[in-house]
Short mmCIF file of C-alpha atoms in Angstrom, two decimals:
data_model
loop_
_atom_site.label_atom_id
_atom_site.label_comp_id
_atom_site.label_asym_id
_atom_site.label_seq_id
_atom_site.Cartn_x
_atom_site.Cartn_y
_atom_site.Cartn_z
CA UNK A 1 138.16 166.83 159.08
CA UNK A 2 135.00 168.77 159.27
CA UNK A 3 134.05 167.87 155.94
CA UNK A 4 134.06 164.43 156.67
CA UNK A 5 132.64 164.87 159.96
CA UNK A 6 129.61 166.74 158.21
CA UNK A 7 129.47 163.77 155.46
CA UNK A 8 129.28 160.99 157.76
CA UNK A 9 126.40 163.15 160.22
CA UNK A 10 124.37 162.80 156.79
CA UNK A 11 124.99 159.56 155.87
CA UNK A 12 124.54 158.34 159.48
CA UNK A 13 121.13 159.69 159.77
CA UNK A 14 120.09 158.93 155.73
CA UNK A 15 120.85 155.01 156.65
CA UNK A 16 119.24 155.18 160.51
CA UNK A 17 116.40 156.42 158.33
CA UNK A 18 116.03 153.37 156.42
CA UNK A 19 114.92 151.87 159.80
CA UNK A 20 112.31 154.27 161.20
CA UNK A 21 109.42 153.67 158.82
CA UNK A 22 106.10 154.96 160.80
CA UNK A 23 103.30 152.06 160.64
CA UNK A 24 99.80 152.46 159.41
CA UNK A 25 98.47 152.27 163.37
CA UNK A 26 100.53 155.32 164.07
CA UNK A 27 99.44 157.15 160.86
CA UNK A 28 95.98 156.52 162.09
CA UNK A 29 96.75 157.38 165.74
CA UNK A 30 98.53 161.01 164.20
CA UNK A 31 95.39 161.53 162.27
CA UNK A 32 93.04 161.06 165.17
CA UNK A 33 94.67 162.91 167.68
CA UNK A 34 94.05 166.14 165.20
CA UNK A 35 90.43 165.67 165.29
CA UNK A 36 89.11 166.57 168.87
CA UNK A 37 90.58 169.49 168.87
CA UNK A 38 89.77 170.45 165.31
CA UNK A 39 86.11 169.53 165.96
CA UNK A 40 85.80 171.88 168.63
CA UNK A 41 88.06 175.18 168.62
CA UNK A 42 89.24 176.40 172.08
CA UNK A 43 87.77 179.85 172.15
CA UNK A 44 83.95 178.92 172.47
CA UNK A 45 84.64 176.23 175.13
CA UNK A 46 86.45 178.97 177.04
CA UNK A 47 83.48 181.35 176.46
CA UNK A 48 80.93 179.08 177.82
CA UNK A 49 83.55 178.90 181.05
CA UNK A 50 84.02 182.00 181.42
CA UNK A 51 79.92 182.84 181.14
CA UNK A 52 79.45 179.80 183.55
CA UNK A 53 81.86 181.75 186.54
CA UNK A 54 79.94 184.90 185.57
CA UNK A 55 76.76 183.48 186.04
CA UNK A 56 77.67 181.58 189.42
CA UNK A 57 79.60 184.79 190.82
CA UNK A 58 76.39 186.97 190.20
CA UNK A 59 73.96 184.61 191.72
CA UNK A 60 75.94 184.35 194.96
CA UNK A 61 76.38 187.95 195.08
CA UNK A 62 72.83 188.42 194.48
CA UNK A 63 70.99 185.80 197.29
CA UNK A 64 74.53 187.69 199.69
CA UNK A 65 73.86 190.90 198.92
CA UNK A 66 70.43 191.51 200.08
CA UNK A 67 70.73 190.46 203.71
CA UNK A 68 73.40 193.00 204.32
CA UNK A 69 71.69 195.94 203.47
CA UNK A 70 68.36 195.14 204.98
CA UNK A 71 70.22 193.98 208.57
CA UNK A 72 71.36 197.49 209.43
CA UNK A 73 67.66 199.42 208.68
CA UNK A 74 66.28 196.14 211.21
CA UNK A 75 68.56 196.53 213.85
CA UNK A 76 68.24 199.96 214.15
CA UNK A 77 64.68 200.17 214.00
CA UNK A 78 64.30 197.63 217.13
CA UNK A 79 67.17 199.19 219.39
CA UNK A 80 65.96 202.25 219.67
CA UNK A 81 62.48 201.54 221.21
CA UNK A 82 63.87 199.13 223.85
CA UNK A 83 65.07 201.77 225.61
CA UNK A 84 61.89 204.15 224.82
CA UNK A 85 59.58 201.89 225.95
CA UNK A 86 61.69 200.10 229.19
CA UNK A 87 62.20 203.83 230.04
CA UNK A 88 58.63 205.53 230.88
CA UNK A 89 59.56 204.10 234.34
CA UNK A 90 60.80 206.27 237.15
CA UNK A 91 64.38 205.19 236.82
CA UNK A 92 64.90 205.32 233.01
CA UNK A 93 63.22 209.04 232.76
CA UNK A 94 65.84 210.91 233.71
CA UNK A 95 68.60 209.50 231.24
CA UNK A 96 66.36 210.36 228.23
CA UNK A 97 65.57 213.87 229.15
CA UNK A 98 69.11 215.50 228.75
CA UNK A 99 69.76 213.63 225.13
CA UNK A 100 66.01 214.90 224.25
CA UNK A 101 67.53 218.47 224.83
CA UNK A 102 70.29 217.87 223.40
CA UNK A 103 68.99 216.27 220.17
CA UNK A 104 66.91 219.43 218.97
CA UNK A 105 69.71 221.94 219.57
CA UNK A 106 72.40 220.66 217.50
CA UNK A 107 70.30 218.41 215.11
CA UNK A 108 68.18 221.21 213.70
CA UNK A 109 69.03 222.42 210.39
CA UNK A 110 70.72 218.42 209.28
CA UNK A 111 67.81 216.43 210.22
CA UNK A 112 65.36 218.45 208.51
CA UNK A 113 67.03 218.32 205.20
CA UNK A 114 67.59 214.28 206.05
CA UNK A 115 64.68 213.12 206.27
CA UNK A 116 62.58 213.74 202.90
CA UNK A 117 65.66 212.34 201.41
CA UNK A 118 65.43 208.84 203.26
CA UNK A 119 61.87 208.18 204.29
CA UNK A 120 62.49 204.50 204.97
CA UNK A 121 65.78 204.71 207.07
CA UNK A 122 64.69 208.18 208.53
CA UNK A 123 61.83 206.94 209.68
CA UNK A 124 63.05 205.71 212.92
CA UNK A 125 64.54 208.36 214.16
CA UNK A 126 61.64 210.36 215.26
CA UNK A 127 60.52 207.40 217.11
CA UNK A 128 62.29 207.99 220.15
CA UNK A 129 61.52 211.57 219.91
CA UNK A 130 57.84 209.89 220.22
CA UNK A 131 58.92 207.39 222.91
CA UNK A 132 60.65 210.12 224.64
CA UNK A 133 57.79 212.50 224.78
CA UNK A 134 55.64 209.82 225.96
CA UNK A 135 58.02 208.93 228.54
CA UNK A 136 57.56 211.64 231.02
CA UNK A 137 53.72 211.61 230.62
CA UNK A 138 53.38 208.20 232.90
CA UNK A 139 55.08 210.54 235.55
CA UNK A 140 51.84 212.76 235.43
CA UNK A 141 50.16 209.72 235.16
CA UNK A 142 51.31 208.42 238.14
CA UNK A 143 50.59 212.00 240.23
CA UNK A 144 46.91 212.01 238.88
CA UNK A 145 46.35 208.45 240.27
CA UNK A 146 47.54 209.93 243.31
CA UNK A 147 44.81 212.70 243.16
CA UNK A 148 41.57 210.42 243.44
CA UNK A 149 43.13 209.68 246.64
CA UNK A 150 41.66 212.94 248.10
CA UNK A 151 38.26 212.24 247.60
CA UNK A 152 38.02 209.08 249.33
CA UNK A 153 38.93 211.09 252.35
CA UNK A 154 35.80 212.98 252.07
CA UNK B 1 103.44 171.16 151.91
CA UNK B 2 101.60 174.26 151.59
CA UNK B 3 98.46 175.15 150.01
CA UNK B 4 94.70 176.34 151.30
CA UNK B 5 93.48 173.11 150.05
CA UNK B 6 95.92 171.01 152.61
CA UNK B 7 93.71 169.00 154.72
CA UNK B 8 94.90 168.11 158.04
CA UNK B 9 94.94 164.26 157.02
CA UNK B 10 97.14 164.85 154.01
CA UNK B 11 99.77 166.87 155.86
CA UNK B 12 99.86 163.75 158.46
CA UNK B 13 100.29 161.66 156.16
CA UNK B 14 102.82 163.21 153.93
CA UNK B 15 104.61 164.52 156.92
CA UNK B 16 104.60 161.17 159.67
CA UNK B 17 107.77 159.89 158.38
CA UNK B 18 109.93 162.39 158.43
CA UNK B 19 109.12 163.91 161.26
CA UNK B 20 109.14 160.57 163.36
CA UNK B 21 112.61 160.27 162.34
CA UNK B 22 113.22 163.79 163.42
CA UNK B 23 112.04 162.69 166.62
CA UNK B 24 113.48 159.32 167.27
CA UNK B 25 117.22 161.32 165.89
CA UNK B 26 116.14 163.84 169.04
CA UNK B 27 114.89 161.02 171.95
CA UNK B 28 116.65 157.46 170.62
CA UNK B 29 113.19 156.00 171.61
CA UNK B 30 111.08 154.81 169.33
CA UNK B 31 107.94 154.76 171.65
CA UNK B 32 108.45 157.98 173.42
CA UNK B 33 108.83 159.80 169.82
CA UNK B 34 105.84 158.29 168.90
CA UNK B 35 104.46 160.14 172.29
CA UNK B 36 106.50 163.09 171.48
CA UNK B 37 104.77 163.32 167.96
CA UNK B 38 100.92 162.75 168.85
CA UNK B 39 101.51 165.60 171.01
CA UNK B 40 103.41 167.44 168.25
CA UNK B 41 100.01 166.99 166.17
CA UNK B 42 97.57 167.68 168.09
CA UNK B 43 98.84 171.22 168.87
CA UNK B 44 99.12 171.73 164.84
CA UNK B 45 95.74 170.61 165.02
CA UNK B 46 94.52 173.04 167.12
CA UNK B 47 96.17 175.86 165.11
CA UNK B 48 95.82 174.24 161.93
CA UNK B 49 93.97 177.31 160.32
CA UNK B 50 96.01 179.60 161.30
CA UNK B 51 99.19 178.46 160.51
CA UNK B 52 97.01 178.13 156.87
CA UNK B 53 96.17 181.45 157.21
CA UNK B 54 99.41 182.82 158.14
CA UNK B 55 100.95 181.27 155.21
CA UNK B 56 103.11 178.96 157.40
CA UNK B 57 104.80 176.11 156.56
CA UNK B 58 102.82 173.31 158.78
CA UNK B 59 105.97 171.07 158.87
CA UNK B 60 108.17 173.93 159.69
CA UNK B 61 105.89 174.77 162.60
CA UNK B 62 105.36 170.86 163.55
CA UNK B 63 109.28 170.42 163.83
CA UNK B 64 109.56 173.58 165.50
CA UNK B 65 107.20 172.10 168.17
CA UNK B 66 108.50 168.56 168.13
CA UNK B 67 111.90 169.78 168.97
CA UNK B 68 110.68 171.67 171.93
CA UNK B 69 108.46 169.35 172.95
CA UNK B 70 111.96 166.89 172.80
CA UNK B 71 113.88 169.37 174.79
CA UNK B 72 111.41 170.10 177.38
CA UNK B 73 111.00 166.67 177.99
CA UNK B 74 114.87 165.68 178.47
CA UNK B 75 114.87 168.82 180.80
CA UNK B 76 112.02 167.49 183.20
CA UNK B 77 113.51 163.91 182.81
CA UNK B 78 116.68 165.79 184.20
CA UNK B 79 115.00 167.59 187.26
CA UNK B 80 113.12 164.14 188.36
CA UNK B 81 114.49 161.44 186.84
CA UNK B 82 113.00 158.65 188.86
CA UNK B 83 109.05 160.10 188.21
CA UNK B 84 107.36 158.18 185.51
CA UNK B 85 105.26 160.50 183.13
CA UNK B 86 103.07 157.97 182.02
CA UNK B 87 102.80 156.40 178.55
CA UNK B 88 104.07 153.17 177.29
CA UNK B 89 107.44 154.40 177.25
CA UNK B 90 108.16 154.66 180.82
CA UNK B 91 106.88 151.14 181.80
CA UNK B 92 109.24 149.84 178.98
CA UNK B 93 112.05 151.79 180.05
CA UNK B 94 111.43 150.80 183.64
CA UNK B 95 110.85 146.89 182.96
CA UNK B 96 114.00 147.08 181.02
CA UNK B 97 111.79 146.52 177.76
CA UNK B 98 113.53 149.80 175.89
CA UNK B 99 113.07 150.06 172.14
CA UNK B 100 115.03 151.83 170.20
CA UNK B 101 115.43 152.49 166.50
CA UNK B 102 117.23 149.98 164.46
CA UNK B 103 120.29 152.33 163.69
CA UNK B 104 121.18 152.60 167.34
CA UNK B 105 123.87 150.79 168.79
CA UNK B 106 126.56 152.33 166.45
CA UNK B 107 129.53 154.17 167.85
CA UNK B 108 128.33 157.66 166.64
CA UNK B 109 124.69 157.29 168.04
CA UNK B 110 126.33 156.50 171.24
CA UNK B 111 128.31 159.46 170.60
CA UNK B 112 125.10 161.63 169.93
CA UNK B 113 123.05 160.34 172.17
CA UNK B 114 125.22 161.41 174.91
CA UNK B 115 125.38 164.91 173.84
CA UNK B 116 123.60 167.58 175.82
CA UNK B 117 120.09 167.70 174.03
CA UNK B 118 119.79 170.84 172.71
CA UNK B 119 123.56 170.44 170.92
CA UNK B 120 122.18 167.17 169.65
CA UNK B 121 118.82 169.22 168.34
CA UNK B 122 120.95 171.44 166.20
CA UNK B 123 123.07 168.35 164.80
CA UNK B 124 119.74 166.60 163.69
CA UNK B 125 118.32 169.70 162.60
CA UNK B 126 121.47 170.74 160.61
CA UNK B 127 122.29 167.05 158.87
CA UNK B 128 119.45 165.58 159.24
CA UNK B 129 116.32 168.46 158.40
CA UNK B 130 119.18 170.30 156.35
CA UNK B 131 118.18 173.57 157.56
CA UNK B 132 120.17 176.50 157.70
CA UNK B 133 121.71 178.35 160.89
CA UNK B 134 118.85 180.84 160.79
CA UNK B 135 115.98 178.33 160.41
CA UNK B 136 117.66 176.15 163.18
CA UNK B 137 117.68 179.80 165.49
CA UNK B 138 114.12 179.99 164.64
CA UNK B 139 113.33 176.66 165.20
CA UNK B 140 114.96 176.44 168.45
CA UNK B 141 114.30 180.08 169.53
CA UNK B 142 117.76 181.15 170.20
CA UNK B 143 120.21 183.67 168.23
CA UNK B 144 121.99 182.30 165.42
CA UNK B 145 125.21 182.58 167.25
CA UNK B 146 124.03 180.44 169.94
CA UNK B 147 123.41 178.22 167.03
CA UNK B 148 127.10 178.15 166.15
CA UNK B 149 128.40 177.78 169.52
CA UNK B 150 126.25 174.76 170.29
CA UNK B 151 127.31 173.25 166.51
CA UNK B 152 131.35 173.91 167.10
CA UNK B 153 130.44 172.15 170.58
CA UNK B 154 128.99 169.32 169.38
CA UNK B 155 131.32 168.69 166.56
CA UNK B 156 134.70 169.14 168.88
CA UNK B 157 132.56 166.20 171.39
CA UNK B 158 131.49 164.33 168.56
CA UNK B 159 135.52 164.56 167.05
CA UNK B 160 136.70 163.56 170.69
CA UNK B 161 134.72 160.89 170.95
CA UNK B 162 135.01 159.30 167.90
CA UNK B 163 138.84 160.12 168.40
CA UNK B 164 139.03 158.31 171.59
CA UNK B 165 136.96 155.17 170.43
CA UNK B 166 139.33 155.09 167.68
CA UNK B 167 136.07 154.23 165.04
CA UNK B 168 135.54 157.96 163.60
CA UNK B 169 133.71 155.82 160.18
CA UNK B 170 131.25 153.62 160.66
CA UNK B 171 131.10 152.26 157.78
#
């Protein structure tokens, strides 16, 4: 039973042969649809696309990168004078002094050693040191504009 | 079919025939075997030197393909039956304007045509391609006793069938 079963499979298929014959637009069509991708192999194509997402990735990164770095050096630089220089009045002296004492006793020995190493970012920091000296000389300011008082009395 | 000086062309040409018979024997449609086949092609295009290099048979790896490319198809037909993939097969199919080979309409292709596709693959690949259990394994990418199981399948449907229709020749 298998036997014949296997015989007639084959002869099935050798006489449904007879019928399939493939045409000479389909050999042409076969023949074609080789050529693209023979003309041009995959690898170089994926190359170029992989050079193409480099090259985008690294000139976003690039025009990013350099605001970022440059922000934090800005904004320090500027927020520590406001205070400095909206302080030499009256009411902003006193804040400033204890942080001025403050600052050289436990800063010593780190800040000296800081600052050659950054000269940019350092910088800034002795700047309110500056401020903050100047800020309690407008106090004797104000006392010797006080003092030519006395001789207009004589 | 082997040989460094094989050009692409040649092997299409020498090959076309039997292998669109392969495929109609897989799909029973003439147009979507056609499909089935440019695809087939163009991926032995693409590794057309090394399958030359390798020292592979290129019709041995183009039927290996084809029959994949059969079976993967039937299994997305399967999951969405009512999406057309495109192709002048599906507008046929869905205007009612099906083509099919000029074999069909026999008892035993109904019979075959209804079995489960990848029994049916081993049938065409074991009476039609004449190929052995372990080329049909490696064809098909399954163990050779998988091979056997789906072949005893097929033939105790194909016995049924035939049985029951009471026309086991066709002659």
């Amino acid at each position: 039973m298998s036997d014949d079963l296997d015989a007639l499979l084959r002869e099935h298929y050798r006489r449904a042969a007879e019928g399939v014959q493939p045409d000479r637009e389909l050999i042409d069509r076969l023949r074609t649809a080789g050529r693209p991708a023979r003309a041009v192999p995959g690898w170089p194509r994926m190359l170029l696309a992989a050079a193409a997402v480099a090259a985008i990735a690294l000139l976003t990164w690039g025009l990013l990168r350099p605001e970022h770095p440059a922000e934090p050096s800005r904004h320090s630089v500027p927020i520590a004078p406001p205070p400095a220089s909206t302080g030499p009045p009256s009411p902003t002296a006193p804040p400033p002094m204890p942080t001025r004492t403050r600052a050289p006793n436990t800063r010593p020995v780190p800040k000296v050693t800081e600052r050659p190493t950054l000269p940019p970012s350092a910088r800034p920091t002795p700047r309110p040191t500056r401020t903050v000296t100047d800020t309690p000389r407008p106090a004797p300011t104000s006392v010797p504009s006080s003092i030519p008082r006395p001789p207009e009395r004589r | 079919m082997s040989g460094d000086d094989l050009t692409f062309d040649e092997f299409v040409i020498a090959s076309a025939g039997r292998l669109l018979r392969t495929a109609v024997f897989l799909v029973y449609d003439r147009h979507l075997a056609e499909d089935l086949l440019q695809t087939t092609y163009e991926r032995v295009a693409r590794r057309w030197a090394r399958i030359l290099r390798g020292g592979h048979q290129p019709e041995a790896y183009a039927r290996k393909v084809l029959v994949n490319l059969a079976i993967d198809h039937h299994k997305r037909r399967k999951r969405r039956p009512d999406l057309p993939v495109g192709g002048t097969f599906d507008v046929e199919r869905l205007t009612g304007a099906r083509e099919t080979y000029a074999a069909a309409g026999t008892p035993l292709d109904d019979v075959l045509a209804a079995l489960p596709v990848k029994q049916r693959a081993v049938v065409v690949l074991r009476y039609w391609c004449d190929l052995s259990e372990q080329e049909i394994a490696e064809a098909l990418g399954i163990s050779r006793g998988t091979v056997k199981s789906h072949t005893s399948r097929a033939m105790t449907a194909l016995r049924r069938q035939l049985a029951e229709e009471g026309a086991p020749h066709e002659r």
